[in-house]
Coordinates of C-alpha atoms in Angstrom, one line a residue:
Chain A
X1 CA -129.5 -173.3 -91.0
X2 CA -130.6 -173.3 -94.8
X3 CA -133.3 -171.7 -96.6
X4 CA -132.3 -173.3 -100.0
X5 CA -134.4 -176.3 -101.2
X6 CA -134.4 -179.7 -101.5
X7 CA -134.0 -180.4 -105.3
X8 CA -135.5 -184.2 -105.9
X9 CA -135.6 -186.0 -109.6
X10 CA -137.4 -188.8 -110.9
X11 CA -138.3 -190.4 -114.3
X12 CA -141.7 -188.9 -113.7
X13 CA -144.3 -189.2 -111.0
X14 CA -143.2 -191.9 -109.0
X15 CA -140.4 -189.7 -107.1
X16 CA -143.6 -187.9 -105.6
X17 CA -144.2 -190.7 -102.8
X18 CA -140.8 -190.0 -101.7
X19 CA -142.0 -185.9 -101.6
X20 CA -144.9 -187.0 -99.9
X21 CA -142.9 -188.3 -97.0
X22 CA -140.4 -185.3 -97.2
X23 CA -143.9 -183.0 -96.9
X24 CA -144.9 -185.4 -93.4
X25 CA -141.0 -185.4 -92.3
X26 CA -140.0 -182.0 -92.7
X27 CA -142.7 -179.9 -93.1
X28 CA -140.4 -177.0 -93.3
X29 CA -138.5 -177.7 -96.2
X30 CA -139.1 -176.0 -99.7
X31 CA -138.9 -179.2 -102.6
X32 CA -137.9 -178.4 -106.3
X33 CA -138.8 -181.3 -108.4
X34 CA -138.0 -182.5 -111.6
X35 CA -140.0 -185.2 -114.0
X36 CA -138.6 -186.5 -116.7
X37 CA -141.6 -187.3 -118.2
X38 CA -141.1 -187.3 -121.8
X39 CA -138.2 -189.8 -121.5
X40 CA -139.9 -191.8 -118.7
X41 CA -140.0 -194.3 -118.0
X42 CA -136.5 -195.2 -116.8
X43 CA -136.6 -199.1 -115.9
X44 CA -136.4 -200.4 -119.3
X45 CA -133.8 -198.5 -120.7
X46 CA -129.5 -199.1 -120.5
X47 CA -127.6 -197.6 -117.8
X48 CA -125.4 -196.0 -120.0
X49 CA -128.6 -194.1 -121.2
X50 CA -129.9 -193.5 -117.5
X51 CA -126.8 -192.0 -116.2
X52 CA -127.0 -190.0 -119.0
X53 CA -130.2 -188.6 -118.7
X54 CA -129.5 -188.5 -114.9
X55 CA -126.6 -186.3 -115.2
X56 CA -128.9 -183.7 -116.9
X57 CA -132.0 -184.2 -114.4
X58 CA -129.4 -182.9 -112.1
X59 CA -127.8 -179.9 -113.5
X60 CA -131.3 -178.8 -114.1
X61 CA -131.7 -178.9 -110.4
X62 CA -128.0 -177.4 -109.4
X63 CA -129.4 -174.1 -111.4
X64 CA -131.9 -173.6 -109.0
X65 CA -129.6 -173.6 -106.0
X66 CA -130.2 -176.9 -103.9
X67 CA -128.7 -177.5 -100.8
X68 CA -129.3 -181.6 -101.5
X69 CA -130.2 -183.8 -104.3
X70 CA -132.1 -186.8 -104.0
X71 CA -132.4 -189.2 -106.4
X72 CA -135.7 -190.8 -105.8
X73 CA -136.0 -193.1 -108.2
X74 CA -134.6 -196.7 -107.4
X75 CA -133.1 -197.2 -111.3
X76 CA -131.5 -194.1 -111.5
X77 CA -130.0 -194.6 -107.4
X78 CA -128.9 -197.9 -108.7
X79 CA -126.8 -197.1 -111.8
X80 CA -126.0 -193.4 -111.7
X81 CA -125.3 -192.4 -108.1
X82 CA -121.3 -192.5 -108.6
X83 CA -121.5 -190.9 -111.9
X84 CA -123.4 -188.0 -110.9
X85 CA -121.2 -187.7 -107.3
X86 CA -118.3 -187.6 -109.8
X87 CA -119.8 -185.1 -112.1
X88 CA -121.0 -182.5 -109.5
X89 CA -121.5 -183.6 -105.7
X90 CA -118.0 -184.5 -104.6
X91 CA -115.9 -182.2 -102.7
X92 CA -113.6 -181.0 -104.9
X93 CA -111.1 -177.5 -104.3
X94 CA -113.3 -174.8 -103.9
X95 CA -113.3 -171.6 -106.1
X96 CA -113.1 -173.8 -109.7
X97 CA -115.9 -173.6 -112.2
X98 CA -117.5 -177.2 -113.3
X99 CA -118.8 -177.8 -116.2
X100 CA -122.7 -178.5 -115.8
X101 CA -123.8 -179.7 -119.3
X102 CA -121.6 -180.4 -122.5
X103 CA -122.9 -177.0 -124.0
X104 CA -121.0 -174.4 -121.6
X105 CA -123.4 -173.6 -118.9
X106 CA -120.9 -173.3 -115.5
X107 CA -122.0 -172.4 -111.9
X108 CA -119.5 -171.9 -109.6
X109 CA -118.0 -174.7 -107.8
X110 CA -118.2 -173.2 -103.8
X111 CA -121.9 -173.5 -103.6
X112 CA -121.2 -177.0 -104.8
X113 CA -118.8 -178.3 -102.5
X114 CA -119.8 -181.6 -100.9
X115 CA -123.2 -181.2 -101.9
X116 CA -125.0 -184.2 -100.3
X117 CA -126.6 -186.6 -102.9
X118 CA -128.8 -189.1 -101.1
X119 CA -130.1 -192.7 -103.6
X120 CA -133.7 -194.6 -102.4
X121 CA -131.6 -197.9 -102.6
X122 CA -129.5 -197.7 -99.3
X123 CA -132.2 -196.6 -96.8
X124 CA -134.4 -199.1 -98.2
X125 CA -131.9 -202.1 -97.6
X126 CA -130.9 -200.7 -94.1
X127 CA -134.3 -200.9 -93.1
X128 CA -135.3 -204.3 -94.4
X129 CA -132.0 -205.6 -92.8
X130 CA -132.8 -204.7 -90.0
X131 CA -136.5 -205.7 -89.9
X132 CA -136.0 -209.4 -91.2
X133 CA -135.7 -212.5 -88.9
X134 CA -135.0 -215.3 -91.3
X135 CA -132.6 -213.4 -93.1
X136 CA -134.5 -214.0 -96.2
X137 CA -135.4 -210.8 -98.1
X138 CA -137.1 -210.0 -101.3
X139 CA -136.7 -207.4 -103.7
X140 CA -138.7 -206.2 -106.5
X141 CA -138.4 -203.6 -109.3
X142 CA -137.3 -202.4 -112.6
X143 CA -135.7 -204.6 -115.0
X144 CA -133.0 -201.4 -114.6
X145 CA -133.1 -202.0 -110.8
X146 CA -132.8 -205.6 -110.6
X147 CA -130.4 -206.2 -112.6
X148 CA -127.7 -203.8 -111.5
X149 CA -127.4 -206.0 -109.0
X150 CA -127.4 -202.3 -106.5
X151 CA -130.5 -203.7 -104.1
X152 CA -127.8 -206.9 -103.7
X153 CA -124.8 -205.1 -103.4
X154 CA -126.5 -202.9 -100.7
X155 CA -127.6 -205.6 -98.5
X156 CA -124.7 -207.8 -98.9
X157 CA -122.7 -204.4 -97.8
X158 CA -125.0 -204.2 -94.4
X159 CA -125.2 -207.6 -93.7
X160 CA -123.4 -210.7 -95.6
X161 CA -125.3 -213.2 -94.4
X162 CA -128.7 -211.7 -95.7
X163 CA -130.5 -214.6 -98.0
X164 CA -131.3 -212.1 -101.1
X165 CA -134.3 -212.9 -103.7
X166 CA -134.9 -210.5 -106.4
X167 CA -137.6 -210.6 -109.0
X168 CA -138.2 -207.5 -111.9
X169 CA -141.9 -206.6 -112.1
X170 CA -142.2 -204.7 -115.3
X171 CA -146.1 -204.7 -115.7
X172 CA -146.1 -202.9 -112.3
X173 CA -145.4 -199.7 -113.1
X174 CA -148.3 -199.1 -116.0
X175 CA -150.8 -201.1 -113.6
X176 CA -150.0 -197.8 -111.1
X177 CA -149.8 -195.2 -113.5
X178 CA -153.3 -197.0 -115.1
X179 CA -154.6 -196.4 -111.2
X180 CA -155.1 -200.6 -111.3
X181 CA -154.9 -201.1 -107.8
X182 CA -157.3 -203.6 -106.7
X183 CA -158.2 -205.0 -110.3
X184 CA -158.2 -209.1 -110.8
X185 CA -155.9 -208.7 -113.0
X186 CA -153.4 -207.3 -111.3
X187 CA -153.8 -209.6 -108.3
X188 CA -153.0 -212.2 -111.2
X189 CA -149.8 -210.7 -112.3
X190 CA -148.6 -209.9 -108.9
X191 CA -149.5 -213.9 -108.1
X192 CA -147.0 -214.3 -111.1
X193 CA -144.4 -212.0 -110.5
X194 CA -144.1 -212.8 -106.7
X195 CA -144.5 -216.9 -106.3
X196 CA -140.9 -217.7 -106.9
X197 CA -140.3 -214.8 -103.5
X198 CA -143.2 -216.8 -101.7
X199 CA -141.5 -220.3 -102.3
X200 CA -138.3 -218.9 -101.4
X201 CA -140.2 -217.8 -98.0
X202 CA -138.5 -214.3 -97.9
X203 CA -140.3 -212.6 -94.3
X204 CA -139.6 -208.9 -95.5
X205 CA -140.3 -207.3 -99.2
X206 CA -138.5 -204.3 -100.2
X207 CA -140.9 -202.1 -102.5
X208 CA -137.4 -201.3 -104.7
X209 CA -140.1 -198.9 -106.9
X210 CA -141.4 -195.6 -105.8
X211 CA -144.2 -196.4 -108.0
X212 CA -145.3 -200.0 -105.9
X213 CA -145.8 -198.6 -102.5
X214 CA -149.6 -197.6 -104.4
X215 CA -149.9 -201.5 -105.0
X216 CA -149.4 -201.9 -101.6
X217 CA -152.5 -203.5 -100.9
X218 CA -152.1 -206.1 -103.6
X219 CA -148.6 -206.9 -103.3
X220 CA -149.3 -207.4 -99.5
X221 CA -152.4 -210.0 -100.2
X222 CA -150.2 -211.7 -102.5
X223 CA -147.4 -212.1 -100.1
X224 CA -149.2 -212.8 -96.7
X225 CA -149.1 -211.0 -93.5
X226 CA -146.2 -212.7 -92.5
X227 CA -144.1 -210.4 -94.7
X228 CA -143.0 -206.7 -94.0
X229 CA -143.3 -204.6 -97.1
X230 CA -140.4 -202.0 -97.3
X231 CA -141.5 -198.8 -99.1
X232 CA -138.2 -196.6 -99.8
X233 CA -140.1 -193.5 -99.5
X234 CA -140.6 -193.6 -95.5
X235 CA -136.6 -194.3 -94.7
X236 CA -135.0 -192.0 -98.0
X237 CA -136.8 -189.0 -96.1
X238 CA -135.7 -190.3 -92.5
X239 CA -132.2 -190.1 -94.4
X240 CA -132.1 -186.7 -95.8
X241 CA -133.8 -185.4 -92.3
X242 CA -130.6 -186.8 -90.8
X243 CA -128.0 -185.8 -93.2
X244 CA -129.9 -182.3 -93.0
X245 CA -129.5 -182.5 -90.0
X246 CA -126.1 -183.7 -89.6
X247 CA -124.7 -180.5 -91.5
X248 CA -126.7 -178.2 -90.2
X249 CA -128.8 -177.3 -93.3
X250 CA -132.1 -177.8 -91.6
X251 CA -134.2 -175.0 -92.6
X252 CA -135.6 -173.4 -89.0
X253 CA -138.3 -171.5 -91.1
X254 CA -142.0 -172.0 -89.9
X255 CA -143.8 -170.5 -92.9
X256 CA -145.7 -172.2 -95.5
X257 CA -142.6 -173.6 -97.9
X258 CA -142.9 -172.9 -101.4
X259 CA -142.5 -175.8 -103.5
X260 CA -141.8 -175.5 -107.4
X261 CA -142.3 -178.8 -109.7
X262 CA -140.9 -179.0 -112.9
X263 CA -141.9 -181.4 -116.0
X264 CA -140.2 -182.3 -119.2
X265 CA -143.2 -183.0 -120.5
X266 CA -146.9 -181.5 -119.9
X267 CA -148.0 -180.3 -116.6
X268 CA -151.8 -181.2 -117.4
X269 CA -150.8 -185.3 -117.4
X270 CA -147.8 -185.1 -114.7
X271 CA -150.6 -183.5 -112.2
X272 CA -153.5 -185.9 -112.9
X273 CA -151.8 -189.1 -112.3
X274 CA -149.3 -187.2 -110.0
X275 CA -151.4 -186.5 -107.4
X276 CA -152.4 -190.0 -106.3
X277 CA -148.7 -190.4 -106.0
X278 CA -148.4 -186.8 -103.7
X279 CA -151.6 -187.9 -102.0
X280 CA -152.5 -183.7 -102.4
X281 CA -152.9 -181.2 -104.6
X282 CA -150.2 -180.7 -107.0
X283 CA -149.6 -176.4 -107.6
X284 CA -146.8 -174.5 -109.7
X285 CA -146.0 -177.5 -111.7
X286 CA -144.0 -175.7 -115.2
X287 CA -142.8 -177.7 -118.4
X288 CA -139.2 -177.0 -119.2
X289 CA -137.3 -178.4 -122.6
X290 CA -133.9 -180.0 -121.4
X291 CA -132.7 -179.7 -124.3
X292 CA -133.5 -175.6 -124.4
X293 CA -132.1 -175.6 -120.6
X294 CA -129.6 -177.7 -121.4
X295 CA -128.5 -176.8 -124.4
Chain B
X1 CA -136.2 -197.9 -160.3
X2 CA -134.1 -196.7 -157.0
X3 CA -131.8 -198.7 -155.2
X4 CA -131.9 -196.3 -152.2
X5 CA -133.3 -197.7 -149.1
X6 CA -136.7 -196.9 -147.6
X7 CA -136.7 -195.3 -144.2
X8 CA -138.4 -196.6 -141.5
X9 CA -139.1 -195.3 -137.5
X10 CA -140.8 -195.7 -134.6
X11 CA -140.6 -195.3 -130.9
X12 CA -138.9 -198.8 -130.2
X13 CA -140.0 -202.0 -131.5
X14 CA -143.5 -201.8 -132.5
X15 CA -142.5 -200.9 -136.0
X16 CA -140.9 -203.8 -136.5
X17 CA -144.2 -205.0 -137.6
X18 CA -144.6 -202.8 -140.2
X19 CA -141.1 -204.0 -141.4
X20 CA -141.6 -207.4 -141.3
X21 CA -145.1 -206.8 -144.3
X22 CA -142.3 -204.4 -146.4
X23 CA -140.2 -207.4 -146.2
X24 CA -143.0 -210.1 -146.8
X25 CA -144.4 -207.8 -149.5
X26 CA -141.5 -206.0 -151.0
X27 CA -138.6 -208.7 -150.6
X28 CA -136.2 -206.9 -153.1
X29 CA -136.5 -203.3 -150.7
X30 CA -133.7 -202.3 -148.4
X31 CA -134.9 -200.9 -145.2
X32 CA -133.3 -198.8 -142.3
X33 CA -135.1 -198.7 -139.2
X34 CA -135.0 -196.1 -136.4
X35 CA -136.4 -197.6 -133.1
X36 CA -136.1 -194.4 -130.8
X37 CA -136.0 -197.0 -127.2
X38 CA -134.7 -194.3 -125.2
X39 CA -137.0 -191.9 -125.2
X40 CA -139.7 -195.0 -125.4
X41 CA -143.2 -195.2 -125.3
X42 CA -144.3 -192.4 -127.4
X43 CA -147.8 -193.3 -126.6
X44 CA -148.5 -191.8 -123.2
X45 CA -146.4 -188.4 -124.1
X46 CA -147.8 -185.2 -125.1
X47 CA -148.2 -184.0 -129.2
X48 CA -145.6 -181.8 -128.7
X49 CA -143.2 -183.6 -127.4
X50 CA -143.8 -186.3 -130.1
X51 CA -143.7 -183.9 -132.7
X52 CA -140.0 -183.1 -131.6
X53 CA -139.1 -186.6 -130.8
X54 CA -140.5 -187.5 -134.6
X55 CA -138.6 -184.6 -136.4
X56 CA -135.4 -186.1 -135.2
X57 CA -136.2 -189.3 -136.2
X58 CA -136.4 -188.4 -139.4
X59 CA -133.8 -186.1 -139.6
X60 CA -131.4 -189.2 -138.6
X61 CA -133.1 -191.4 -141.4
X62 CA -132.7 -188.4 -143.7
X63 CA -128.9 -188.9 -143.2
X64 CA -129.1 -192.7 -144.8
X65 CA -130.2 -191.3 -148.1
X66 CA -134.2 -192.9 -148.1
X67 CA -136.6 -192.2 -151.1
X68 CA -139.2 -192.5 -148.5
X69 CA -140.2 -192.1 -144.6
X70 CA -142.3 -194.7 -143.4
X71 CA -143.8 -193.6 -139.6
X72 CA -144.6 -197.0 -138.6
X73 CA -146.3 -195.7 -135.2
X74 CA -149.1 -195.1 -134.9
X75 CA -148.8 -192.3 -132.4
X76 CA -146.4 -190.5 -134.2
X77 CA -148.4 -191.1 -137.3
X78 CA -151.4 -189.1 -135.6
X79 CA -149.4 -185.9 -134.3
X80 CA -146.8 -185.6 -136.4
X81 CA -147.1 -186.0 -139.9
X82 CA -148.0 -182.8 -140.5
X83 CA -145.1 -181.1 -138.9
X84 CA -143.1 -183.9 -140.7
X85 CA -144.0 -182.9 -144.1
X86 CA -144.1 -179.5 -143.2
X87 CA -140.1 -179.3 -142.1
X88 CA -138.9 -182.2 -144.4
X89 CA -141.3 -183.3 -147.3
X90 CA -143.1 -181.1 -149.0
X91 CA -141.9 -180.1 -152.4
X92 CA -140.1 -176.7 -152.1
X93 CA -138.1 -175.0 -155.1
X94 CA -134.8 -176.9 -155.7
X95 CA -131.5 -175.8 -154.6
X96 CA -132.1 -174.4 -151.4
X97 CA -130.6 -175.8 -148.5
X98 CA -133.0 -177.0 -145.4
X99 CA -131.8 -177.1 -141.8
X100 CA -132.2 -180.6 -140.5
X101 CA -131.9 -179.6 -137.0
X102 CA -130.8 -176.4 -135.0
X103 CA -127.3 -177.1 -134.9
X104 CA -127.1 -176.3 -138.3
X105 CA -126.4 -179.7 -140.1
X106 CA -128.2 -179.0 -143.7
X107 CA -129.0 -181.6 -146.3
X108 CA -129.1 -180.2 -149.6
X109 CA -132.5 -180.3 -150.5
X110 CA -132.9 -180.9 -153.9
X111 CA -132.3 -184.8 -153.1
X112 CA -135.3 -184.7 -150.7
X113 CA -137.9 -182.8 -152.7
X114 CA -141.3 -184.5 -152.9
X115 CA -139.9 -187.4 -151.2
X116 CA -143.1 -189.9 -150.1
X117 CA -143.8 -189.6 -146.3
X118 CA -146.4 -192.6 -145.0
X119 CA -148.0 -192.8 -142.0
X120 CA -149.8 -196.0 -140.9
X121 CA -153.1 -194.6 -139.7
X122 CA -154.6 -193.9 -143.1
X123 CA -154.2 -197.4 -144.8
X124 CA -156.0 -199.0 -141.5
X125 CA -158.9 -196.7 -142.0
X126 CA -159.0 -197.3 -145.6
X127 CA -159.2 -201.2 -145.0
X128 CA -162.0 -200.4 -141.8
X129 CA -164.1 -198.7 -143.7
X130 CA -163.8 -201.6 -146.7
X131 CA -164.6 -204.5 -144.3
X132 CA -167.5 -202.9 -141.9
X133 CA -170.8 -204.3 -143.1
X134 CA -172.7 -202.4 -140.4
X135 CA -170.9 -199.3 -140.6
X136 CA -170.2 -199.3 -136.6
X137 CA -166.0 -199.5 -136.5
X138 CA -163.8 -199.9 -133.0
X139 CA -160.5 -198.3 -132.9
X140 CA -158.1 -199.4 -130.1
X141 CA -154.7 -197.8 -129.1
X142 CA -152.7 -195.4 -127.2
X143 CA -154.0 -192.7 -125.5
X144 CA -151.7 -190.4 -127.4
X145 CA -153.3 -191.7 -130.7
X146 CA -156.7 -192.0 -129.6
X147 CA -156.7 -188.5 -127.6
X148 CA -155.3 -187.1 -130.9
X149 CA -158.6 -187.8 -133.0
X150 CA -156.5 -188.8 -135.7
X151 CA -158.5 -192.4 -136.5
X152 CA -161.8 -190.6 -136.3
X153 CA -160.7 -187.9 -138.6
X154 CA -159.6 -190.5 -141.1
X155 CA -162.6 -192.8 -140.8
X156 CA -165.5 -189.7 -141.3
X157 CA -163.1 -188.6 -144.4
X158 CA -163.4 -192.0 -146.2
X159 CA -166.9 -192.5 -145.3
X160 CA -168.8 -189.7 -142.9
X161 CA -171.7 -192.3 -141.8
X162 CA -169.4 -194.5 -139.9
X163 CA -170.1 -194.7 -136.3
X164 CA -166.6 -195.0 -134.6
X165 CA -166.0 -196.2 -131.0
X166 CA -162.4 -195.7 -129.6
X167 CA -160.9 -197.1 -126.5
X168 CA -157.1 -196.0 -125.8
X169 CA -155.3 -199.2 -124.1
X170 CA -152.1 -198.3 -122.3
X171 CA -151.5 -201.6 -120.8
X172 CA -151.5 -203.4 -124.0
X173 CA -148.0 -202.2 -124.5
X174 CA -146.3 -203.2 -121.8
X175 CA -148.1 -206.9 -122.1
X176 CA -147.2 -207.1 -125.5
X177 CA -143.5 -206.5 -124.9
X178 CA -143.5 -208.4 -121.4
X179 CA -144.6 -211.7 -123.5
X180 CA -148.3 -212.0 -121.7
X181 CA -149.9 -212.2 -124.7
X182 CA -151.5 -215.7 -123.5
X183 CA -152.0 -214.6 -119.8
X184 CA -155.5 -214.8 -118.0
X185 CA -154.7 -211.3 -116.7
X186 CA -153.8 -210.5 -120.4
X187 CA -157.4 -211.7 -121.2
X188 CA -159.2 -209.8 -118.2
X189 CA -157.6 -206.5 -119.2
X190 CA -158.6 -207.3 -123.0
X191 CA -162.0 -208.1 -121.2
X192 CA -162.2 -205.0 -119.4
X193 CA -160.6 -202.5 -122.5
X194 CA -163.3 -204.1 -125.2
X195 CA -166.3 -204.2 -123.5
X196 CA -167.6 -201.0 -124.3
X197 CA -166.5 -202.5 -128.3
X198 CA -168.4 -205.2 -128.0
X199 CA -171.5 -203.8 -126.4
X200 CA -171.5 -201.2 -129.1
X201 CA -171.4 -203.8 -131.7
X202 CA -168.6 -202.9 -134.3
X203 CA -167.9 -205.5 -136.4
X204 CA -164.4 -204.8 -137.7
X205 CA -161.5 -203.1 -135.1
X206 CA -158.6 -201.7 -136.0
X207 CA -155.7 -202.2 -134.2
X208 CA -154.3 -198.8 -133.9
X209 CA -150.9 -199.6 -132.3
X210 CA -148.2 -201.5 -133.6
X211 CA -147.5 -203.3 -130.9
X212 CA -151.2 -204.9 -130.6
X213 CA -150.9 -207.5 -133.7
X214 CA -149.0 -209.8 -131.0
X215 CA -151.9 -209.3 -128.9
X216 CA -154.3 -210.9 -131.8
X217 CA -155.6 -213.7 -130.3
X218 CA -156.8 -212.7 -127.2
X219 CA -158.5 -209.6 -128.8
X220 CA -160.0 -212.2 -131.0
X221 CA -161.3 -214.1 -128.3
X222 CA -162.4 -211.7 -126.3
X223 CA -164.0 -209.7 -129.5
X224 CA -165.1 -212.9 -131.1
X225 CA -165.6 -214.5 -134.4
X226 CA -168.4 -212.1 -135.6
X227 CA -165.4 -208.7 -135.9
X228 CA -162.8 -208.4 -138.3
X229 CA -159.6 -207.0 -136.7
X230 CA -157.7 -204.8 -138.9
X231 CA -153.7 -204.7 -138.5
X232 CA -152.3 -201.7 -140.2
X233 CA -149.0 -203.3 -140.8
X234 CA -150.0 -205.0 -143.6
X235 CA -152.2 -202.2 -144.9
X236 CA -149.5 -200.0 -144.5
X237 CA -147.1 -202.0 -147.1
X238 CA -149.3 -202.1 -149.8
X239 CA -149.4 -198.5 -149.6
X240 CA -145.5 -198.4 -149.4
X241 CA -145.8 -200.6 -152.7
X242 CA -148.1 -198.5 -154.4
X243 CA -146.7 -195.1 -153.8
X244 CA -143.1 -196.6 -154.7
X245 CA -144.3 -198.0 -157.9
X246 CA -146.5 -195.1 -158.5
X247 CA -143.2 -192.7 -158.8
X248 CA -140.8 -195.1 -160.3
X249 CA -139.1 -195.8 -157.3
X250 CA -139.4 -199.4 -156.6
X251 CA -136.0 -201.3 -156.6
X252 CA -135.6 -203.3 -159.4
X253 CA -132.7 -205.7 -157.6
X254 CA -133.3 -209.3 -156.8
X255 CA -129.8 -209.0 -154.4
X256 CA -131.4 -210.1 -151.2
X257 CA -130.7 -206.3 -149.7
X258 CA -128.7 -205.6 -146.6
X259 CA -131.2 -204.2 -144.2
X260 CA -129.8 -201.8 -141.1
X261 CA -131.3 -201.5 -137.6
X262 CA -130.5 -198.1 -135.7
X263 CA -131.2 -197.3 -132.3
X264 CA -131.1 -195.0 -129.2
X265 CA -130.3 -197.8 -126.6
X266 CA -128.8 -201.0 -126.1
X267 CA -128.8 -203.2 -129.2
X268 CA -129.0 -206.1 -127.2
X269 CA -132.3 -205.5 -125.5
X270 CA -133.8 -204.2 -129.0
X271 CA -133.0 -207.5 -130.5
X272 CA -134.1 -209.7 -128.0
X273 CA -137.8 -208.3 -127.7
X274 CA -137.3 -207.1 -131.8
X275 CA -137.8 -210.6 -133.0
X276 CA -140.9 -211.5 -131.8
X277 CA -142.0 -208.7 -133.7
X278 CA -140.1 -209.2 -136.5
X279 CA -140.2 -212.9 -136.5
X280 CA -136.8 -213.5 -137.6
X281 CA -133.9 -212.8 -136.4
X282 CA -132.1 -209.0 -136.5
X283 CA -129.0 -208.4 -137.7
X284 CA -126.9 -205.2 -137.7
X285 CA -128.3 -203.4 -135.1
X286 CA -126.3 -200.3 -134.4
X287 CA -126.5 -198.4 -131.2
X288 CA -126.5 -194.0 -132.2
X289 CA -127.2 -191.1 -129.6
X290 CA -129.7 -188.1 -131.2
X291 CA -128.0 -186.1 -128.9
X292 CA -124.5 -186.6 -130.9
X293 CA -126.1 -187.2 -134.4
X294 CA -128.1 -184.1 -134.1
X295 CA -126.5 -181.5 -131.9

């Protein structure tokens, strides 16, 4: 039993769907989140430069004590995962002091040990694996996402037979953050983006974006009702419920949980757009410099 | 005459545009670019945070020896020029040292006094406010520029009985740099963005971001043939040229000059949307991290 929070990171806002289903999951559990809003977004950039940025998302959370990190945010899950379990989650000899930035900030390594670090990419493919009957499934995403290949390594891992279709939907992400839903337009670009996964008759679409599941409606016109859409949110937060779980870090507490967001950029912006992502008011949002906490 | 080169930055690629009018107008001029991709857009970011983001930039062009800083964005242009010229520019007593971060890397400053700092917002107004015939001018761009007042500040200084109508256009970006400049849903969102333009009857636009001279033609169409659009790049350059010549700084070589490219991401994926912008092809793009250059 655990009273320490969940600490969750994204690129910005779009990791809030995946709080929004920790909220409905496990409505116990305190959250501390951090947006990386002034280097957002993520998807377009290198995955040298993600991990990087990554790393540091997550030391900012270890300072605040988590008892689990979750990376929800499909480009980062998809190239940084083992870089940040080798920087600070895995279980190394207890009583050592890590390193937790280049510039000499240390916390001590037994609060550390075997921390768990949960991605949005593997719950996601478990549960379109198991939901598909053709065998054919669909992925969209980041540029990031699709092309490190982690959606098809994922799949191919839980099922080798799987029939995998991927297709990067770039425009996707500033038709959400515009609050575009149900525009023509992008009905348009989602006809574009999504014909080659119609042709190829995929039956189930995983959502590999925290930021699509509010182009759900669209995406799910496009595609027909034939298709399952897989949003990552709903099984990531099954996951961490059950790893919770599974080392008893549950937190038994009943009271009112006191969650703490954190921005790299301003509050005012991150809470506007944020909380159509939340789907509720967004309080105690702060703006911290990395580079000052970092540094 | 000064063979040193002239100093270039933006947030990624969108400056590329004002580059390609130095070159077209100044052939003899060396040039090295900043393109900041991994802490790209700048647009949708807060003043703050750009004013950081744009002090570094120009720290790391202040490095390369430049007789001048050209901020070819347009957001950076309206929120940080000030802060710019305050740290870097402005003509203090000679022989002092400045510090061109906080981790104490000093340039000595007698090479950088008075050095000429141009921002692309001005020349664009300049040329608006030449062209209107009814005195009723649109300005279009990000919602960082357009929030920041900086267009309508410069417009009511050159001529106070202009009647300004702005429209910030945060999807223009990403379709620019997607390749959907000849897209219906390209069109619809034009159609949607301009039609509080067109109903106010302007009859010249400006096209406050760098990135929207690929988007030309469709905000032609949609604008039609009756308003002038106004592309600071090319404004921009004949300022370049007259402040140069004005201080006896042009370059007097007919070498053909060995341009450099510098960024904070991959190469590759600068290069590959860079020439479009450009149009021609980039050589010597070099990859640098602020974090290492300026910590």
């Amino acid at each position: 039993m655990d009273d320490r929070p969940i600490g969750v990171f994204d690129s910005g806002i779009g990791g809030l769907t995946v709080v929004a289903e920790i909220f409905r999951q496990l409505p116990g559990e305190r959250v501390v989140y951090f947006g990386d809003m002034a280097r957002a977004p993520y998807g377009t950039k290198s995955p040298e430069t993600i991990r990087r940025f990554a790393l540091e998302d997550c030391a900012f959370l270890l300072q605040h004590r988590v008892k689990a990190i979750v990376v929800a945010c499909n480009t980062a899950s998809s190239v940084a995962l083992d870089a940040i379990s080798e920087k600070y989650t895995l279980p190394l000899v207890g009583g050592k002091y890590i390193n937790l930035s280049d510039h000499a900030r240390y916390i001590h390594i037994r609060e550390q040990l075997d921390l768990p670090l949960i991605g949005v990419i593997r719950p996601g493919a478990k549960t379109a694996v198991q939901r598909t009957r053709s065998g054919k499934v669909g992925v969209i995403g980041t540029v990031g996402t699709i092309r490190s290949g982690a959606y098809q390594r994922a799949l191919a891992a839980l099922d080798d037979h799987i029939e995998i279709h991927v297709q990067p939907c770039p425009l996707f992400v500033p038709l959400a953050e515009e609050g575009w839903e149900d525009k023509e337009a992008t009905f348009l670009i989602a006809e574009e983006y999504l014909s080659p996964l119609k042709e190829a008759e995929v039956d189930v679409l995983v959502l590999g974006c925290t930021h699509y599941p509010l182009l759900k409606r669209t995406i799910g016109k496009v595609m027909g009702p034939g298709v399952g859409l897989t949003d990552s949110a709903e099984e990531t937060a099954r996951e961490i419920a059950h790893v919770l779980k599974d080392r008893g870090l549950l937190n038994p507490s009943h009271a009112e949980p006191e969650h703490e967001f954190f921005v790299s950029d301003l509050p005012a912006q991150f809470r506007k757009m944020g909380e159509r992502f939340l789907g509720q008011r967004l309080e105690r949002v702060s703006r911290i410099s990395l580079d000052e906490e970092m540094g």
